[in-house]
Tab-separated table of C-alpha atoms in Angstrom:
chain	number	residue	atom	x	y	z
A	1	UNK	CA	55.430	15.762	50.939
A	2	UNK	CA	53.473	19.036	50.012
A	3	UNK	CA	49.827	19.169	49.865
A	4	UNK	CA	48.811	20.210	46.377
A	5	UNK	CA	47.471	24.149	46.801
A	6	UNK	CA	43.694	24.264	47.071
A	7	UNK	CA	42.205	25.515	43.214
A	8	UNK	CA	38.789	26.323	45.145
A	9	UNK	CA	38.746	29.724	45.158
A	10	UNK	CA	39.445	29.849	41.276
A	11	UNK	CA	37.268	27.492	40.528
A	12	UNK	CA	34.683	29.754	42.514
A	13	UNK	CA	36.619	32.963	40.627
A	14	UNK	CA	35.832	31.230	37.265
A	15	UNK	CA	32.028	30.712	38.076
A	16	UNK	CA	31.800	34.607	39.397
A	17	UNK	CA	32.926	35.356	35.934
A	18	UNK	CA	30.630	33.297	34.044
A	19	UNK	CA	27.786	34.257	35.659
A	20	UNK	CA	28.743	37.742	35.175
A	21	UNK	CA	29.684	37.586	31.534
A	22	UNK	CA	26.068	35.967	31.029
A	23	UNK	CA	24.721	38.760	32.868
A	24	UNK	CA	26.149	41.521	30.949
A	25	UNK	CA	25.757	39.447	27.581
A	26	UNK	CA	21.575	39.265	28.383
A	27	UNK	CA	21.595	43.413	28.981
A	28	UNK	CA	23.956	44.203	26.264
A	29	UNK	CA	22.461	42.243	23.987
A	30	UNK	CA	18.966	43.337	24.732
A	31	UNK	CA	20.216	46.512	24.106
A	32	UNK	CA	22.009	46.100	20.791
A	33	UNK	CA	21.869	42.518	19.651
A	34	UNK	CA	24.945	42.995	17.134
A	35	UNK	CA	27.128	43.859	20.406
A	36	UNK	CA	30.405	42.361	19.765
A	37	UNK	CA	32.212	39.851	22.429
A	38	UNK	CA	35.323	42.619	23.444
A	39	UNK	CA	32.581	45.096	23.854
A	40	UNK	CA	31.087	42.527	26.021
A	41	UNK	CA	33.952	41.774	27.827
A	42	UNK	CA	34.883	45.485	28.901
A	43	UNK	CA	31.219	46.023	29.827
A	44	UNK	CA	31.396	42.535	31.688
A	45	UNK	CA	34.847	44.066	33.700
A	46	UNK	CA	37.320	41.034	32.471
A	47	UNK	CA	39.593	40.609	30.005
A	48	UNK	CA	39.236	39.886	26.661
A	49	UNK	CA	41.095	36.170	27.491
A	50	UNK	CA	38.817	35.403	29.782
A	51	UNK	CA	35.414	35.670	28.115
A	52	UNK	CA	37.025	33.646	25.337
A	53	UNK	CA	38.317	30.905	28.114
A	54	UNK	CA	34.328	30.152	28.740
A	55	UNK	CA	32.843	30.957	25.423
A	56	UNK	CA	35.087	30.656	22.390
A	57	UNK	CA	32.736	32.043	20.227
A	58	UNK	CA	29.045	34.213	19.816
A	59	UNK	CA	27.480	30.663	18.931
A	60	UNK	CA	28.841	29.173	22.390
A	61	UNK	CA	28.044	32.511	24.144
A	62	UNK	CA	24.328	32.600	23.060
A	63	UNK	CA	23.630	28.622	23.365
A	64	UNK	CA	24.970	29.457	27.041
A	65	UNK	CA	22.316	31.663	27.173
A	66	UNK	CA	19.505	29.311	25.468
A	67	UNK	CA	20.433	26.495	28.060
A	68	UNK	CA	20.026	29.125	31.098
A	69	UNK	CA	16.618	30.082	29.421
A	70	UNK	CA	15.090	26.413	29.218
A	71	UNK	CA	16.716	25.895	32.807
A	72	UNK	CA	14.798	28.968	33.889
A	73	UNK	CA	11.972	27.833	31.913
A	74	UNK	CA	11.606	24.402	33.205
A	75	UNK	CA	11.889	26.049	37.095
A	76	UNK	CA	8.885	28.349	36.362
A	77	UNK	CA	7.049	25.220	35.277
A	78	UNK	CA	8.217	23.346	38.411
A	79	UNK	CA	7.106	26.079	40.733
A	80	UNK	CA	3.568	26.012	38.849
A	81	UNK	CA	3.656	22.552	39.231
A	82	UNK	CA	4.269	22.774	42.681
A	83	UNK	CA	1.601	25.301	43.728
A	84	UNK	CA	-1.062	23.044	41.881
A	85	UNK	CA	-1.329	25.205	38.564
A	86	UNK	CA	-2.725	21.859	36.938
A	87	UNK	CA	-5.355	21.168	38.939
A	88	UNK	CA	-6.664	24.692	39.180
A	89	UNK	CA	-9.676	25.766	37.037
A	90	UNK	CA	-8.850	26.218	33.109
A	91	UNK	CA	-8.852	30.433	33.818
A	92	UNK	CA	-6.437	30.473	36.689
A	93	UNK	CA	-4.411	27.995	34.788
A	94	UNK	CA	-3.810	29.634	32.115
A	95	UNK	CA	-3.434	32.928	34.536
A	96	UNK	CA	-0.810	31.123	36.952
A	97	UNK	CA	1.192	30.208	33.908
A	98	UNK	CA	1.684	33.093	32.184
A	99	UNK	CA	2.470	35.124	35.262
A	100	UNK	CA	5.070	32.602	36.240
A	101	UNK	CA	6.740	32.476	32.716
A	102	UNK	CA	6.492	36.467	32.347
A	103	UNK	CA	9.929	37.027	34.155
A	104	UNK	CA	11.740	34.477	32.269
A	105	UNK	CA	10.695	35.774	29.073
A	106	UNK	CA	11.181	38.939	30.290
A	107	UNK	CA	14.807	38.231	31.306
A	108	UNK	CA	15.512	36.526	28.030
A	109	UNK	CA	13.874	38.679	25.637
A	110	UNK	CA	17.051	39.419	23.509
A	111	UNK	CA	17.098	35.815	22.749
A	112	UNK	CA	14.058	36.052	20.694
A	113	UNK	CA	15.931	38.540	18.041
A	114	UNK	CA	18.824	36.412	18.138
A	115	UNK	CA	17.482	33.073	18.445
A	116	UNK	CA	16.172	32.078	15.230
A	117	UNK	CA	18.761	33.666	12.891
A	118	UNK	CA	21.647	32.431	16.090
A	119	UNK	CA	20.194	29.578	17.416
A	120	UNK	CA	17.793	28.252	14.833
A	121	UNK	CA	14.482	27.329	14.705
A	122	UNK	CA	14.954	23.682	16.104
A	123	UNK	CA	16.694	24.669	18.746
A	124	UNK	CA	13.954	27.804	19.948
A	125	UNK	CA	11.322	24.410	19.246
A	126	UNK	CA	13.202	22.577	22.090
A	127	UNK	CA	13.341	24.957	24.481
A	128	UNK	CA	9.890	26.351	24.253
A	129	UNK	CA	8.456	22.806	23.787
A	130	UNK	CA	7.439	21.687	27.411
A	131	UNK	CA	5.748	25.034	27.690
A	132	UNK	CA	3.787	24.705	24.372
A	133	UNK	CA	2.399	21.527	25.417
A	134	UNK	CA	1.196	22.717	29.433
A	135	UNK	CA	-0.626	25.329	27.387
A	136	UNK	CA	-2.400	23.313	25.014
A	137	UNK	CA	-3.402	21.273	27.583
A	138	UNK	CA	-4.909	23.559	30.005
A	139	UNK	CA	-6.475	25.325	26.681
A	140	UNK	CA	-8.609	21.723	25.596
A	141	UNK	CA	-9.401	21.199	29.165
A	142	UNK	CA	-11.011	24.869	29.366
A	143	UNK	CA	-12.839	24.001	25.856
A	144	UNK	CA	-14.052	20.510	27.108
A	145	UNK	CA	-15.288	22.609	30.774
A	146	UNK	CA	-16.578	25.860	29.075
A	147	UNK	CA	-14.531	28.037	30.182
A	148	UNK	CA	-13.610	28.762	26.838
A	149	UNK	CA	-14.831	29.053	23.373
A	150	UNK	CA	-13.534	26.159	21.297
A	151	UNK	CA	-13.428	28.855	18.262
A	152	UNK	CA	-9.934	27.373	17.380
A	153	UNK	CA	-7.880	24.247	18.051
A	154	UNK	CA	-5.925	24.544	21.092
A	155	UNK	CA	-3.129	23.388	19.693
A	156	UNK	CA	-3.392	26.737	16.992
A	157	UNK	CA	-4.698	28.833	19.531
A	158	UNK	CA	-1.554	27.891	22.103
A	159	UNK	CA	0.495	29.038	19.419
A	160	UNK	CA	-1.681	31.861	18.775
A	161	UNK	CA	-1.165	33.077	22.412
A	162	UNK	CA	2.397	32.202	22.208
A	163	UNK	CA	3.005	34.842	19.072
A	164	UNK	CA	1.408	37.221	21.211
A	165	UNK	CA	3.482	37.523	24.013
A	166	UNK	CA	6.142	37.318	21.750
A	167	UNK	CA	5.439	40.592	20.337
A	168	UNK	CA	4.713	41.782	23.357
A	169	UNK	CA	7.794	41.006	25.012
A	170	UNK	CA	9.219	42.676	21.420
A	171	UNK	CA	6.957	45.782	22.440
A	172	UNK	CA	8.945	45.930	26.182
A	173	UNK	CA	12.367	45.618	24.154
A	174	UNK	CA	11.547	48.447	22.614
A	175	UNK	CA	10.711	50.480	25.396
A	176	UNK	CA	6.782	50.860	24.372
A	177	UNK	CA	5.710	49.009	26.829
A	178	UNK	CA	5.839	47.984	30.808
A	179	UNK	CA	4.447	45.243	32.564
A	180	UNK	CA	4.889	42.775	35.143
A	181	UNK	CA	3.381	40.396	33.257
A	182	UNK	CA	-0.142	40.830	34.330
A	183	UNK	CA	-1.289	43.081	31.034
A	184	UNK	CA	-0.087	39.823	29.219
A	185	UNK	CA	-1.946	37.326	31.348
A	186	UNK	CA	-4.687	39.530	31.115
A	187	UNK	CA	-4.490	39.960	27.098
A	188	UNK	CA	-3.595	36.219	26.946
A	189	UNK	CA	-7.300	34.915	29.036
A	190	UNK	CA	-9.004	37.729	26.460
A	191	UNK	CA	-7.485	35.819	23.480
A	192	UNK	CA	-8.445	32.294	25.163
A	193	UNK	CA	-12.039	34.000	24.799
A	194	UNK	CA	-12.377	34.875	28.409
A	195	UNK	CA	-15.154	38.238	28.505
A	196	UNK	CA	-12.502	41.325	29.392
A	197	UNK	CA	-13.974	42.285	33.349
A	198	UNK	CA	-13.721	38.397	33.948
A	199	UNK	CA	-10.229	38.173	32.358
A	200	UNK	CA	-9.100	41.039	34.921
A	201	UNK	CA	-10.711	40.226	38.123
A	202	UNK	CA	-9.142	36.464	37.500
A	203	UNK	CA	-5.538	38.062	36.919
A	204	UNK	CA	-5.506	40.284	39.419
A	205	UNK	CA	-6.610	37.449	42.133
A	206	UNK	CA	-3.979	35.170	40.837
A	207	UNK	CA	-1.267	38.017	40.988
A	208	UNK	CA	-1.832	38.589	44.447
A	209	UNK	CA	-1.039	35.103	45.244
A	210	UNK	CA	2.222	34.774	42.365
A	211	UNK	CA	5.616	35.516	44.438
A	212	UNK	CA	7.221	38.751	42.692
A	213	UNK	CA	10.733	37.519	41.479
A	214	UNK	CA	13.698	40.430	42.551
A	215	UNK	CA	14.455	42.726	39.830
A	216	UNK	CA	17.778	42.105	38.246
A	217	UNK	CA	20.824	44.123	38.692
A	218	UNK	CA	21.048	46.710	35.579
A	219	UNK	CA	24.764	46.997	36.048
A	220	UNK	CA	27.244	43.976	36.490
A	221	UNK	CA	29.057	43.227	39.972
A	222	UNK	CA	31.763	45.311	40.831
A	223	UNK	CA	34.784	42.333	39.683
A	224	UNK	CA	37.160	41.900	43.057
A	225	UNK	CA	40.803	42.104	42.504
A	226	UNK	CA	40.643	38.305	41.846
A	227	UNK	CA	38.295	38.397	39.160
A	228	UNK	CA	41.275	38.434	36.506
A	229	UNK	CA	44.296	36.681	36.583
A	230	UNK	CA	46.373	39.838	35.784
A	231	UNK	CA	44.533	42.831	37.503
A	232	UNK	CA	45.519	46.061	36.852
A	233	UNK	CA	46.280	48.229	39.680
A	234	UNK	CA	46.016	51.628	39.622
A	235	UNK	CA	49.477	53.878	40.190
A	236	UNK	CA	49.646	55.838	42.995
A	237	UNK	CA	51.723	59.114	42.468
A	238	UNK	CA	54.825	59.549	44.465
A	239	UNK	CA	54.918	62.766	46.724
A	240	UNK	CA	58.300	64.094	47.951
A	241	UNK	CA	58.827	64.441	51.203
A	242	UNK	CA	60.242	67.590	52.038
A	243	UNK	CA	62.968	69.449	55.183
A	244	UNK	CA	61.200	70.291	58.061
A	245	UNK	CA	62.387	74.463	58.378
A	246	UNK	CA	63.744	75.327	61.300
């Protein structure tokens, strides 16, 4: 009896390609969000057939993307978690957050001119909602300790802050603006009422403690000859081989 052949290696073929369609789909997008799937799929390096094997559609190609975003989302707010961003002081919080949410937003800023005309606004709500709530907590805890002004409800001023970096991830979209994420914290502790100098001395000393995440790849892995099920190889011309003269 023959042992059934071993369907590991396209199984691990078919997540290479997923990964890398989602890849390409967060630059190209980012670039121009009305970037059709083929387009997609050439800039991705497979065929058409197989981007439509994983996501039949734009809807299931962007909700791919939302459910990477709140996975990525919910590991930033692990790792703060983790490194005691609760139980610091209401400034450093708030400082430790938004440096550790910077690169996802940052990586997923194309989603916020697709989301809520792609994805609706429910679904943006669910995703964003376990951040919302960390925020407005460490905002009435640094109202209650006076570290800062309870000039608005923390609830409206989470959602303040959270319009903010909005538009300022909007502004790096466009190009108009670059940041690792500590201009934001920095703008995001002035907004919290925090005096400017203090806001930036805070920042900077919770930076230097925030592990720098790698940058991304710009361009999509090179696909292997197994990427596709039908590669194309190139032709290689024919040369004739000629007498040797006496």
């Amino acid at each position: 009896m023959t042992k059934p052949v071993a369907r590991e290696p396209q199984r691990r073929n078919a997540r290479s390609n997923r990964a890398r369609i989602l890849a390409t789909a967060r630059r190209e997008l980012g670039r121009n969000p009305d970037t059709t799937l083929e387009e997609l799929a050439r800039a991705a390096g497979v065929v058409r057939r197989t981007l439509f094997g994983h996501f039949p559609g734009r809807a299931a190609l962007l909700e791919a993307l939302a459910e990477e975003a709140s996975e990525a989302l919910r590991g930033a707010m692990t790792a703060w978690a983790e490194r005691g961003g609760p139980a610091e002081p209401a400034e450093r919080a708030l400082a430790h957050f938004n440096l550790l949410m910077w690169p996802v937003g940052d990586r997923y800023r194309m989603l916020l001119a697709l989301a809520r005309h792609d994805l609706g606004e429910g679904r943006v709500a669910e995703i964003l909602a376990p951040a919302r709530a960390e925020v407005a907590a460490v905002l009435e805890r640094g109202q209650r300790d006076g570290a800062f002004p309870a000039h608005l409800p923390p609830a409206v001023l989470s959602a303040g802050l959270e319009a903010m970096t909005v538009a300022l991830l909007e502004q790096v979209n466009t190009g108009a603006l670059e940041d690792d994420g500590t201009r934001a914290a920095t703008a995001a502790l002035i907004a919290a009422g925090v005096p400017e100098a203090r806001a930036r001395t805070v920042v900077l000393d919770v930076a230097s403690t925030v592990p720098r995440e790698p940058a991304e790849a710009t361009e999509p892995p090179v696909p292997t000859p197994h990427d596709d099920p039908h590669p194309v190889h190139p032709v290689h011309p024919v040369h004739p081989v000629h007498p040797v003269q006496e």
